Tab-separated table of N, CA and C in Angstrom:
chain	number	residue	atom	x	y	z
A	676	UNK	N	-21.626	-1.245	6.734
A	676	UNK	CA	-21.383	0.185	6.814
A	676	UNK	C	-19.912	0.444	6.478
A	677	UNK	N	-19.652	1.518	5.776
A	677	UNK	CA	-18.304	1.936	5.428
A	677	UNK	C	-18.001	3.236	6.151
A	678	UNK	N	-16.817	3.295	6.765
A	678	UNK	CA	-16.378	4.496	7.459
A	678	UNK	C	-15.103	5.000	6.797
A	679	UNK	N	-14.830	6.282	6.982
A	679	UNK	CA	-13.631	6.857	6.377
A	679	UNK	C	-13.122	8.017	7.206
A	680	UNK	N	-11.878	8.362	6.953
A	680	UNK	CA	-11.265	9.565	7.493
A	680	UNK	C	-10.068	9.896	6.628
A	681	UNK	N	-9.447	11.018	6.894
A	681	UNK	CA	-8.194	11.349	6.240
A	681	UNK	C	-7.152	11.616	7.311
A	682	UNK	N	-5.903	11.363	6.967
A	682	UNK	CA	-4.787	11.685	7.853
A	682	UNK	C	-3.725	12.390	7.020
A	683	UNK	N	-3.069	13.356	7.627
A	683	UNK	CA	-1.988	14.075	6.956
A	683	UNK	C	-0.748	13.205	6.915
A	684	UNK	N	0.012	13.346	5.834
A	684	UNK	CA	1.270	12.619	5.703
A	684	UNK	C	2.203	13.421	4.806
A	685	UNK	N	3.474	13.067	4.763
A	685	UNK	CA	4.388	13.737	3.836
A	685	UNK	C	3.999	13.544	2.367
A	686	UNK	N	3.135	12.584	2.085
A	686	UNK	CA	2.685	12.323	0.720
A	686	UNK	C	1.393	13.063	0.388
A	687	UNK	N	0.850	13.790	1.344
A	687	UNK	CA	-0.439	14.458	1.182
A	687	UNK	C	-1.470	13.801	2.079
A	688	UNK	N	-2.705	14.239	1.965
A	688	UNK	CA	-3.801	13.670	2.756
A	688	UNK	C	-4.079	12.243	2.298
A	689	UNK	N	-3.996	11.295	3.206
A	689	UNK	CA	-4.302	9.898	2.899
A	689	UNK	C	-5.762	9.638	3.250
A	690	UNK	N	-6.484	9.015	2.337
A	690	UNK	CA	-7.875	8.634	2.588
A	690	UNK	C	-7.884	7.207	3.104
A	691	UNK	N	-8.403	7.016	4.302
A	691	UNK	CA	-8.534	5.696	4.916
A	691	UNK	C	-10.001	5.308	4.869
A	692	UNK	N	-10.260	4.102	4.390
A	692	UNK	CA	-11.625	3.590	4.288
A	692	UNK	C	-11.644	2.219	4.938
A	693	UNK	N	-12.709	1.935	5.673
A	693	UNK	CA	-12.767	0.636	6.326
A	693	UNK	C	-14.169	0.237	6.732
A	694	UNK	N	-14.209	-0.942	7.339
A	694	UNK	CA	-15.451	-1.486	7.882
A	694	UNK	C	-15.301	-1.553	9.397
A	695	UNK	N	-16.280	-1.051	10.143
A	695	UNK	CA	-16.186	-1.069	11.607
A	695	UNK	C	-16.050	-2.490	12.163
A	696	UNK	N	-15.244	-2.604	13.205
A	696	UNK	CA	-15.107	-3.850	13.966
A	696	UNK	C	-15.352	-3.516	15.427
A	697	UNK	N	-15.364	-4.518	16.264
A	697	UNK	CA	-15.628	-4.273	17.682
A	697	UNK	C	-14.538	-3.425	18.336
A	698	UNK	N	-13.328	-3.459	17.807
A	698	UNK	CA	-12.241	-2.702	18.424
A	698	UNK	C	-11.619	-1.656	17.494
A	699	UNK	N	-12.358	-1.212	16.487
A	699	UNK	CA	-11.834	-0.175	15.596
A	699	UNK	C	-12.354	-0.319	14.187
A	700	UNK	N	-11.446	-0.716	13.296
A	700	UNK	CA	-11.810	-0.786	11.884
A	700	UNK	C	-10.936	-1.808	11.174
A	701	UNK	N	-11.503	-2.427	10.169
A	701	UNK	CA	-10.758	-3.284	9.258
A	701	UNK	C	-10.560	-2.458	7.988
A	702	UNK	N	-9.310	-2.169	7.654
A	702	UNK	CA	-8.991	-1.277	6.548
A	702	UNK	C	-9.304	-1.944	5.208
A	703	UNK	N	-10.044	-1.251	4.364
A	703	UNK	CA	-10.349	-1.763	3.026
A	703	UNK	C	-9.594	-0.996	1.944
A	704	UNK	N	-9.193	0.243	2.252
A	704	UNK	CA	-8.499	1.052	1.253
A	704	UNK	C	-7.676	2.125	1.933
A	705	UNK	N	-6.482	2.361	1.385
A	705	UNK	CA	-5.660	3.498	1.763
A	705	UNK	C	-5.218	4.116	0.446
A	706	UNK	N	-5.593	5.360	0.213
A	706	UNK	CA	-5.244	6.011	-1.050
A	706	UNK	C	-4.716	7.413	-0.785
A	707	UNK	N	-4.120	7.986	-1.832
A	707	UNK	CA	-3.518	9.306	-1.724
A	707	UNK	C	-4.000	10.212	-2.854
A	708	UNK	N	-3.850	11.517	-2.692
A	708	UNK	CA	-4.337	12.452	-3.709
A	708	UNK	C	-3.717	12.148	-5.078
A	709	UNK	N	-4.542	12.212	-6.110
A	709	UNK	CA	-4.053	12.004	-7.465
A	709	UNK	C	-3.801	10.562	-7.833
A	710	UNK	N	-4.114	9.664	-6.930
A	710	UNK	CA	-3.863	8.243	-7.182
A	710	UNK	C	-4.758	7.726	-8.296
A	711	UNK	N	-4.181	6.920	-9.165
A	711	UNK	CA	-4.947	6.285	-10.233
A	711	UNK	C	-5.967	5.325	-9.618
A	712	UNK	N	-7.214	5.421	-10.039
A	712	UNK	CA	-8.310	4.554	-9.585
A	712	UNK	C	-8.586	4.638	-8.086
A	713	UNK	N	-8.266	5.756	-7.482
A	713	UNK	CA	-8.536	5.919	-6.047
A	713	UNK	C	-10.032	6.006	-5.805
A	714	UNK	N	-10.491	5.462	-4.689
A	714	UNK	CA	-11.919	5.601	-4.379
A	714	UNK	C	-12.247	7.046	-4.035
A	715	UNK	N	-13.485	7.387	-4.227
A	715	UNK	CA	-13.963	8.702	-3.798
A	715	UNK	C	-15.000	8.476	-2.709
A	716	UNK	N	-15.039	9.387	-1.776
A	716	UNK	CA	-15.968	9.267	-0.652
A	716	UNK	C	-17.394	9.266	-1.193
A	717	UNK	N	-18.161	8.302	-0.753
A	717	UNK	CA	-19.557	8.148	-1.171
A	717	UNK	C	-20.477	8.738	-0.109
A	718	UNK	N	-21.637	9.179	-0.533
A	718	UNK	CA	-22.603	9.773	0.383
A	718	UNK	C	-23.061	8.827	1.484
A	719	UNK	N	-23.016	7.528	1.221
A	719	UNK	CA	-23.453	6.544	2.222
A	719	UNK	C	-22.370	6.231	3.261
A	720	UNK	N	-21.143	6.700	3.035
A	720	UNK	CA	-20.066	6.455	3.977
A	720	UNK	C	-20.160	7.421	5.150
A	721	UNK	N	-19.736	6.945	6.309
A	721	UNK	CA	-19.758	7.777	7.509
A	721	UNK	C	-18.333	8.250	7.824
A	722	UNK	N	-18.186	9.564	8.000
A	722	UNK	CA	-16.899	10.104	8.424
A	722	UNK	C	-16.753	9.804	9.909
A	723	UNK	N	-15.773	8.986	10.264
A	723	UNK	CA	-15.650	8.529	11.650
A	723	UNK	C	-14.176	8.358	12.021
A	724	UNK	N	-13.464	9.475	12.253
A	724	UNK	CA	-12.041	9.385	12.578
A	724	UNK	C	-11.753	8.600	13.858
A	725	UNK	N	-12.741	8.497	14.749
A	725	UNK	CA	-12.535	7.764	16.004
A	725	UNK	C	-12.305	6.272	15.793
A	726	UNK	N	-12.615	5.758	14.621
A	726	UNK	CA	-12.395	4.339	14.308
A	726	UNK	C	-10.959	4.062	13.876
A	727	UNK	N	-10.166	5.087	13.573
A	727	UNK	CA	-8.873	4.905	12.924
A	727	UNK	C	-7.647	5.302	13.755
A	728	UNK	N	-7.722	5.445	15.082
A	728	UNK	CA	-6.550	5.965	15.796
A	728	UNK	C	-5.318	5.058	15.699
A	729	UNK	N	-5.515	3.765	15.721
A	729	UNK	CA	-4.357	2.856	15.665
A	729	UNK	C	-3.703	2.898	14.286
A	730	UNK	N	-4.503	2.960	13.250
A	730	UNK	CA	-3.938	3.049	11.898
A	730	UNK	C	-3.213	4.375	11.743
A	731	UNK	N	-3.802	5.466	12.218
A	731	UNK	CA	-3.161	6.779	12.142
A	731	UNK	C	-1.853	6.778	12.929
A	732	UNK	N	-1.844	6.133	14.087
A	732	UNK	CA	-0.623	6.055	14.898
A	732	UNK	C	0.470	5.313	14.144
A	733	UNK	N	0.120	4.179	13.535
A	733	UNK	CA	1.119	3.398	12.797
A	733	UNK	C	1.652	4.160	11.585
A	734	UNK	N	0.784	4.859	10.884
A	734	UNK	CA	1.244	5.648	9.743
A	734	UNK	C	2.196	6.753	10.193
A	735	UNK	N	1.866	7.449	11.282
A	735	UNK	CA	2.750	8.497	11.811
A	735	UNK	C	4.100	7.905	12.216
A	736	UNK	N	4.077	6.740	12.857
A	736	UNK	CA	5.326	6.087	13.270
A	736	UNK	C	6.156	5.672	12.052
A	737	UNK	N	5.492	5.193	11.011
A	737	UNK	CA	6.197	4.828	9.776
A	737	UNK	C	6.903	6.056	9.203
A	738	UNK	N	6.184	7.161	9.055
A	738	UNK	CA	6.785	8.357	8.463
A	738	UNK	C	7.836	8.980	9.371
A	739	UNK	N	7.771	8.713	10.679
A	739	UNK	CA	8.797	9.194	11.614
A	739	UNK	C	10.019	8.283	11.623
A	740	UNK	N	9.979	7.188	10.876
A	740	UNK	CA	11.097	6.248	10.827
A	740	UNK	C	11.137	5.289	12.003
A	741	UNK	N	10.027	5.167	12.730
A	741	UNK	CA	9.972	4.334	13.932
A	741	UNK	C	9.277	2.996	13.709
A	742	UNK	N	8.674	2.777	12.540
A	742	UNK	CA	7.916	1.561	12.269
A	742	UNK	C	8.306	1.052	10.887
A	743	UNK	N	8.623	-0.241	10.817
A	743	UNK	CA	9.036	-0.816	9.537
A	743	UNK	C	8.062	-1.865	9.014
A	744	UNK	N	7.083	-2.241	9.828
A	744	UNK	CA	6.087	-3.220	9.399
A	744	UNK	C	4.754	-2.874	10.053
A	745	UNK	N	3.723	-2.805	9.238
A	745	UNK	CA	2.395	-2.473	9.759
A	745	UNK	C	1.723	-3.711	10.340
A	746	UNK	N	0.939	-3.487	11.394
A	746	UNK	CA	0.188	-4.561	12.037
A	746	UNK	C	-1.231	-4.045	12.249
A	747	UNK	N	-2.068	-4.278	11.234
A	747	UNK	CA	-3.443	-3.807	11.305
A	747	UNK	C	-4.330	-4.789	10.565
A	748	UNK	N	-5.594	-4.728	10.870
A	748	UNK	CA	-6.563	-5.628	10.233
A	748	UNK	C	-6.953	-5.084	8.865
A	749	UNK	N	-6.915	-5.963	7.868
A	749	UNK	CA	-7.345	-5.628	6.510
A	749	UNK	C	-8.588	-6.439	6.188
A	750	UNK	N	-9.448	-5.894	5.373
A	750	UNK	CA	-10.575	-6.654	4.841
A	750	UNK	C	-10.129	-7.275	3.525
A	751	UNK	N	-10.154	-8.598	3.426
A	751	UNK	CA	-9.706	-9.205	2.169
A	751	UNK	C	-10.611	-8.791	1.021
A	752	UNK	N	-10.033	-8.603	-0.099
A	752	UNK	CA	-10.773	-8.269	-1.310
A	752	UNK	C	-10.023	-8.872	-2.476
A	753	UNK	N	-10.464	-8.599	-3.665
A	753	UNK	CA	-9.762	-9.065	-4.846
A	753	UNK	C	-10.001	-10.522	-5.168
A	754	UNK	N	-9.392	-10.952	-6.263
A	754	UNK	CA	-9.492	-12.344	-6.698
A	754	UNK	C	-8.484	-13.194	-5.935
A	755	UNK	N	-8.583	-14.498	-6.081
A	755	UNK	CA	-7.594	-15.385	-5.458
A	755	UNK	C	-6.185	-15.032	-5.925
A	756	UNK	N	-6.024	-14.798	-7.223
A	756	UNK	CA	-4.713	-14.452	-7.780
A	756	UNK	C	-4.202	-13.147	-7.172
A	757	UNK	N	-5.057	-12.117	-7.107
A	757	UNK	CA	-4.640	-10.846	-6.523
A	757	UNK	C	-4.235	-11.017	-5.061
A	758	UNK	N	-5.023	-11.760	-4.305
A	758	UNK	CA	-4.695	-11.967	-2.886
A	758	UNK	C	-3.358	-12.681	-2.732
A	759	UNK	N	-3.060	-13.612	-3.632
A	759	UNK	CA	-1.771	-14.318	-3.584
A	759	UNK	C	-0.624	-13.332	-3.839
A	760	UNK	N	-0.789	-12.480	-4.825
A	760	UNK	CA	0.230	-11.473	-5.126
A	760	UNK	C	0.356	-10.491	-3.967
A	761	UNK	N	-0.775	-10.008	-3.452
A	761	UNK	CA	-0.735	-9.037	-2.365
A	761	UNK	C	-0.080	-9.615	-1.119
A	762	UNK	N	-0.316	-10.879	-0.846
A	762	UNK	CA	0.323	-11.527	0.294
A	762	UNK	C	1.843	-11.522	0.123
A	763	UNK	N	2.291	-11.770	-1.104
A	763	UNK	CA	3.733	-11.755	-1.370
A	763	UNK	C	4.314	-10.354	-1.188
A	764	UNK	N	3.555	-9.316	-1.518
A	764	UNK	CA	4.027	-7.944	-1.313
A	764	UNK	C	4.326	-7.691	0.156
A	765	UNK	N	3.480	-8.233	1.024
A	765	UNK	CA	3.641	-8.008	2.463
A	765	UNK	C	4.915	-8.643	3.007
A	766	UNK	N	5.510	-9.560	2.241
A	766	UNK	CA	6.735	-10.226	2.685
A	766	UNK	C	8.010	-9.543	2.196
A	767	UNK	N	7.885	-8.496	1.374
A	767	UNK	CA	9.075	-7.776	0.912
A	767	UNK	C	9.548	-6.899	2.064
A	768	UNK	N	10.754	-7.146	2.568
A	768	UNK	CA	11.209	-6.417	3.762
A	768	UNK	C	11.375	-4.918	3.542
A	769	UNK	N	11.115	-4.182	4.594
A	769	UNK	CA	11.361	-2.747	4.645
A	769	UNK	C	12.817	-2.494	4.266
A	770	UNK	N	13.061	-1.440	3.510
A	770	UNK	CA	14.432	-1.073	3.156
A	770	UNK	C	14.985	-1.852	1.978
A	771	UNK	N	14.136	-2.663	1.338
A	771	UNK	CA	14.583	-3.431	0.180
A	771	UNK	C	13.599	-3.235	-0.958
A	772	UNK	N	13.967	-3.759	-2.097
A	772	UNK	CA	13.054	-3.787	-3.232
A	772	UNK	C	13.246	-5.114	-3.941
A	773	UNK	N	12.323	-5.439	-4.796
A	773	UNK	CA	12.427	-6.629	-5.633
A	773	UNK	C	11.910	-6.259	-7.013
A	774	UNK	N	12.124	-7.136	-7.965
A	774	UNK	CA	11.658	-6.861	-9.324
A	774	UNK	C	10.381	-7.644	-9.599
A	775	UNK	N	9.687	-7.201	-10.632
A	775	UNK	CA	8.476	-7.909	-11.055
A	775	UNK	C	8.835	-9.353	-11.405
A	776	UNK	N	9.942	-9.552	-12.117
A	776	UNK	CA	10.361	-10.892	-12.513
A	776	UNK	C	10.703	-11.778	-11.324
A	777	UNK	N	11.417	-11.221	-10.353
A	777	UNK	CA	11.776	-11.994	-9.157
A	777	UNK	C	10.531	-12.368	-8.363
A	778	UNK	N	9.589	-11.450	-8.276
A	778	UNK	CA	8.349	-11.736	-7.553
A	778	UNK	C	7.556	-12.817	-8.284
A	779	UNK	N	7.506	-12.723	-9.611
A	779	UNK	CA	6.809	-13.736	-10.406
A	779	UNK	C	7.452	-15.108	-10.204
A	780	UNK	N	8.770	-15.149	-10.213
A	780	UNK	CA	9.473	-16.420	-10.008
A	780	UNK	C	9.176	-16.991	-8.628
A	781	UNK	N	9.219	-16.141	-7.627
A	781	UNK	CA	8.929	-16.578	-6.250
A	781	UNK	C	7.532	-17.173	-6.127
A	782	UNK	N	6.585	-16.611	-6.895
A	782	UNK	CA	5.200	-17.082	-6.843
A	782	UNK	C	4.916	-18.206	-7.841
A	783	UNK	N	5.920	-18.564	-8.637
A	783	UNK	CA	5.716	-19.620	-9.632
A	783	UNK	C	4.852	-19.172	-10.800
A	784	UNK	N	4.905	-17.892	-11.103
A	784	UNK	CA	4.123	-17.336	-12.210
A	784	UNK	C	4.979	-17.377	-13.470
A	785	UNK	N	4.422	-17.942	-14.522
A	785	UNK	CA	5.147	-18.055	-15.782
A	785	UNK	C	5.510	-16.688	-16.330
A	786	UNK	N	6.617	-16.652	-17.063
A	786	UNK	CA	7.108	-15.407	-17.641
A	786	UNK	C	6.025	-14.661	-18.436
A	787	UNK	N	5.208	-15.384	-19.169
A	787	UNK	CA	4.154	-14.781	-19.967
A	787	UNK	C	3.029	-14.157	-19.152
A	788	UNK	N	3.017	-14.408	-17.855
A	788	UNK	CA	1.950	-13.865	-16.993
A	788	UNK	C	2.444	-12.728	-16.095
A	789	UNK	N	3.658	-12.243	-16.361
A	789	UNK	CA	4.194	-11.155	-15.540
A	789	UNK	C	3.313	-9.919	-15.666
A	790	UNK	N	2.704	-9.715	-16.817
A	790	UNK	CA	1.803	-8.580	-16.988
A	790	UNK	C	0.596	-8.701	-16.042
A	791	UNK	N	0.101	-9.929	-15.862
A	791	UNK	CA	-1.007	-10.154	-14.921
A	791	UNK	C	-0.552	-9.849	-13.497
A	792	UNK	N	0.685	-10.200	-13.192
A	792	UNK	CA	1.257	-9.884	-11.881
A	792	UNK	C	1.267	-8.369	-11.692
A	793	UNK	N	1.730	-7.628	-12.709
A	793	UNK	CA	1.756	-6.172	-12.631
A	793	UNK	C	0.372	-5.588	-12.447
A	794	UNK	N	-0.615	-6.169	-13.127
A	794	UNK	CA	-1.992	-5.694	-12.982
A	794	UNK	C	-2.507	-5.937	-11.568
A	795	UNK	N	-2.166	-7.085	-10.990
A	795	UNK	CA	-2.578	-7.386	-9.614
A	795	UNK	C	-1.933	-6.415	-8.633
A	796	UNK	N	-0.651	-6.120	-8.850
A	796	UNK	CA	0.037	-5.155	-7.989
A	796	UNK	C	-0.640	-3.791	-8.120
A	797	UNK	N	-0.959	-3.405	-9.351
A	797	UNK	CA	-1.604	-2.115	-9.601
A	797	UNK	C	-3.000	-2.001	-9.015
A	798	UNK	N	-3.628	-3.149	-8.758
A	798	UNK	CA	-4.981	-3.150	-8.186
A	798	UNK	C	-4.968	-3.163	-6.655
A	799	UNK	N	-3.799	-3.125	-6.049
A	799	UNK	CA	-3.667	-3.131	-4.594
A	799	UNK	C	-4.411	-1.937	-3.993
A	800	UNK	N	-5.445	-2.179	-3.178
A	800	UNK	CA	-6.192	-1.065	-2.598
A	800	UNK	C	-5.546	-0.466	-1.344
A	801	UNK	N	-4.456	-1.067	-0.891
A	801	UNK	CA	-3.848	-0.635	0.371
A	801	UNK	C	-2.431	-0.107	0.140
A	802	UNK	N	-2.335	0.982	-0.648
A	802	UNK	CA	-1.025	1.561	-0.906
A	802	UNK	C	-0.316	1.824	0.416
A	803	UNK	N	0.967	1.734	0.372
A	803	UNK	CA	1.835	2.014	1.510
A	803	UNK	C	1.853	0.877	2.526
A	804	UNK	N	0.714	0.500	3.087
A	804	UNK	CA	0.721	-0.540	4.116
A	804	UNK	C	0.909	-1.935	3.521
A	805	UNK	N	0.501	-2.119	2.281
A	805	UNK	CA	0.824	-3.338	1.528
A	805	UNK	C	1.805	-2.841	0.470
A	806	UNK	N	3.106	-3.026	0.714
A	806	UNK	CA	4.143	-2.236	0.038
A	806	UNK	C	4.410	-2.557	-1.433
A	807	UNK	N	3.470	-2.224	-2.288
A	807	UNK	CA	3.668	-2.414	-3.725
A	807	UNK	C	4.739	-1.472	-4.272
A	808	UNK	N	5.058	-0.406	-3.533
A	808	UNK	CA	6.103	0.521	-3.975
A	808	UNK	C	7.486	-0.135	-3.976
A	809	UNK	N	7.625	-1.291	-3.345
A	809	UNK	CA	8.926	-1.967	-3.277
A	809	UNK	C	9.208	-2.845	-4.495
A	810	UNK	N	8.312	-2.850	-5.461
A	810	UNK	CA	8.513	-3.629	-6.681
A	810	UNK	C	8.937	-2.674	-7.795
A	811	UNK	N	10.104	-2.979	-8.393
A	811	UNK	CA	10.672	-2.100	-9.422
A	811	UNK	C	10.985	-2.909	-10.677
A	812	UNK	N	11.345	-2.203	-11.732
A	812	UNK	CA	11.711	-2.859	-12.977
A	812	UNK	C	13.045	-3.588	-12.851
A	813	UNK	N	13.268	-4.576	-13.715
A	813	UNK	CA	14.507	-5.365	-13.690
A	813	UNK	C	15.742	-4.489	-13.895
A	814	UNK	N	15.577	-3.375	-14.607
A	814	UNK	CA	16.697	-2.467	-14.859
A	814	UNK	C	16.829	-1.395	-13.773
A	815	UNK	N	16.056	-1.554	-12.690
A	815	UNK	CA	16.095	-0.594	-11.586
A	815	UNK	C	15.182	0.594	-11.782
A	816	UNK	N	14.423	0.602	-12.869
A	816	UNK	CA	13.534	1.732	-13.138
A	816	UNK	C	12.306	1.682	-12.240
A	817	UNK	N	11.778	2.860	-12.003
A	817	UNK	CA	10.581	2.997	-11.177
A	817	UNK	C	9.369	2.854	-12.078
A	818	UNK	N	8.863	1.663	-12.171
A	818	UNK	CA	7.709	1.392	-13.030
A	818	UNK	C	6.437	1.704	-12.262
A	819	UNK	N	5.359	1.883	-12.988
A	819	UNK	CA	4.045	2.240	-12.496
A	819	UNK	C	3.763	2.056	-11.019
A	820	UNK	N	3.330	3.106	-10.425
A	820	UNK	CA	2.851	3.105	-9.048
A	820	UNK	C	1.592	3.948	-9.052
A	821	UNK	N	0.503	3.393	-8.555
A	821	UNK	CA	-0.786	4.093	-8.613
A	821	UNK	C	-0.719	5.470	-7.956
A	822	UNK	N	0.148	5.630	-6.966
A	822	UNK	CA	0.299	6.919	-6.296
A	822	UNK	C	1.242	7.864	-7.015
A	823	UNK	N	1.847	7.396	-8.118
A	823	UNK	CA	2.779	8.212	-8.900
A	823	UNK	C	4.218	7.820	-8.636
A	824	UNK	N	5.011	7.863	-9.683
A	824	UNK	CA	6.414	7.453	-9.584
A	824	UNK	C	7.178	8.322	-8.588
A	825	UNK	N	6.879	9.622	-8.545
A	825	UNK	CA	7.565	10.505	-7.591
A	825	UNK	C	7.370	10.016	-6.160
A	826	UNK	N	6.154	9.608	-5.830
A	826	UNK	CA	5.885	9.113	-4.473
A	826	UNK	C	6.567	7.773	-4.233
A	827	UNK	N	6.638	6.943	-5.261
A	827	UNK	CA	7.335	5.659	-5.128
A	827	UNK	C	8.800	5.913	-4.762
A	828	UNK	N	9.429	6.849	-5.467
A	828	UNK	CA	10.821	7.206	-5.177
A	828	UNK	C	10.928	7.748	-3.750
A	829	UNK	N	9.996	8.606	-3.351
A	829	UNK	CA	10.016	9.158	-1.986
A	829	UNK	C	9.930	8.051	-0.943
A	830	UNK	N	9.037	7.088	-1.154
A	830	UNK	CA	8.871	5.998	-0.185
A	830	UNK	C	10.121	5.117	-0.123
A	831	UNK	N	10.670	4.762	-1.281
A	831	UNK	CA	11.874	3.913	-1.284
A	831	UNK	C	13.064	4.651	-0.686
A	832	UNK	N	13.141	5.955	-0.890
A	832	UNK	CA	14.205	6.750	-0.274
A	832	UNK	C	14.003	6.814	1.236
A	833	UNK	N	12.767	7.061	1.653
A	833	UNK	CA	12.439	7.096	3.090
A	833	UNK	C	12.852	5.782	3.766
A	834	UNK	N	12.616	4.668	3.100
A	834	UNK	CA	12.920	3.355	3.673
A	834	UNK	C	14.396	2.972	3.531
A	835	UNK	N	15.172	3.754	2.812
A	835	UNK	CA	16.597	3.457	2.650
A	835	UNK	C	16.908	2.495	1.511
A	836	UNK	N	15.921	2.170	0.691
A	836	UNK	CA	16.161	1.282	-0.446
A	836	UNK	C	16.774	2.048	-1.620
A	837	UNK	N	16.631	3.372	-1.626
A	837	UNK	CA	17.254	4.247	-2.618
A	837	UNK	C	18.026	5.313	-1.878
A	838	UNK	N	19.110	5.750	-2.463
A	838	UNK	CA	19.867	6.850	-1.896
A	838	UNK	C	19.228	8.163	-2.341
A	839	UNK	N	19.185	9.149	-1.462
A	839	UNK	CA	18.642	10.444	-1.872
A	839	UNK	C	19.507	11.027	-2.992
A	840	UNK	N	18.880	11.712	-3.913
A	840	UNK	CA	19.638	12.343	-4.988
A	840	UNK	C	20.045	13.735	-4.559
A	841	UNK	N	21.230	14.108	-4.956
A	841	UNK	CA	21.733	15.458	-4.655
A	841	UNK	C	21.451	16.319	-5.859
A	842	UNK	N	20.848	17.443	-5.616
A	842	UNK	CA	20.529	18.361	-6.717
A	842	UNK	C	21.267	19.650	-6.513
């Protein structure tokens, strides 16, 4: 069975999708409005916000600046390669960023496979909680983020990895 709910955030309504567990839910997807390849609620899914209070609490604490690392159950998905990349994303500290090249080097991925690394990052179903937004271009540019580059900048600014721009 698949359950879902939405929670409000500074980034818009976040869609949380998961599988029920004895003490709540194992998160399978966290997406935001306008996200590339975001799941859409299916008729067979059950709307069950009561399964998500701990995840909602952690997200609220993150946006309030009170939480720097999420501690929630995820349902593994993806290929072995994707899971290896996603695991490395979880090790990028709050308030920092890394480059695609540095991440590839850390994982022992050959230079010619950096595009595969980018594809694995782009396939991350757990935006925000598995911090793919912390990976940037070697020149400091904000490269592809499924939730949109504007949101990537907002998240990195929120975490202190980027300075706010004065307009």
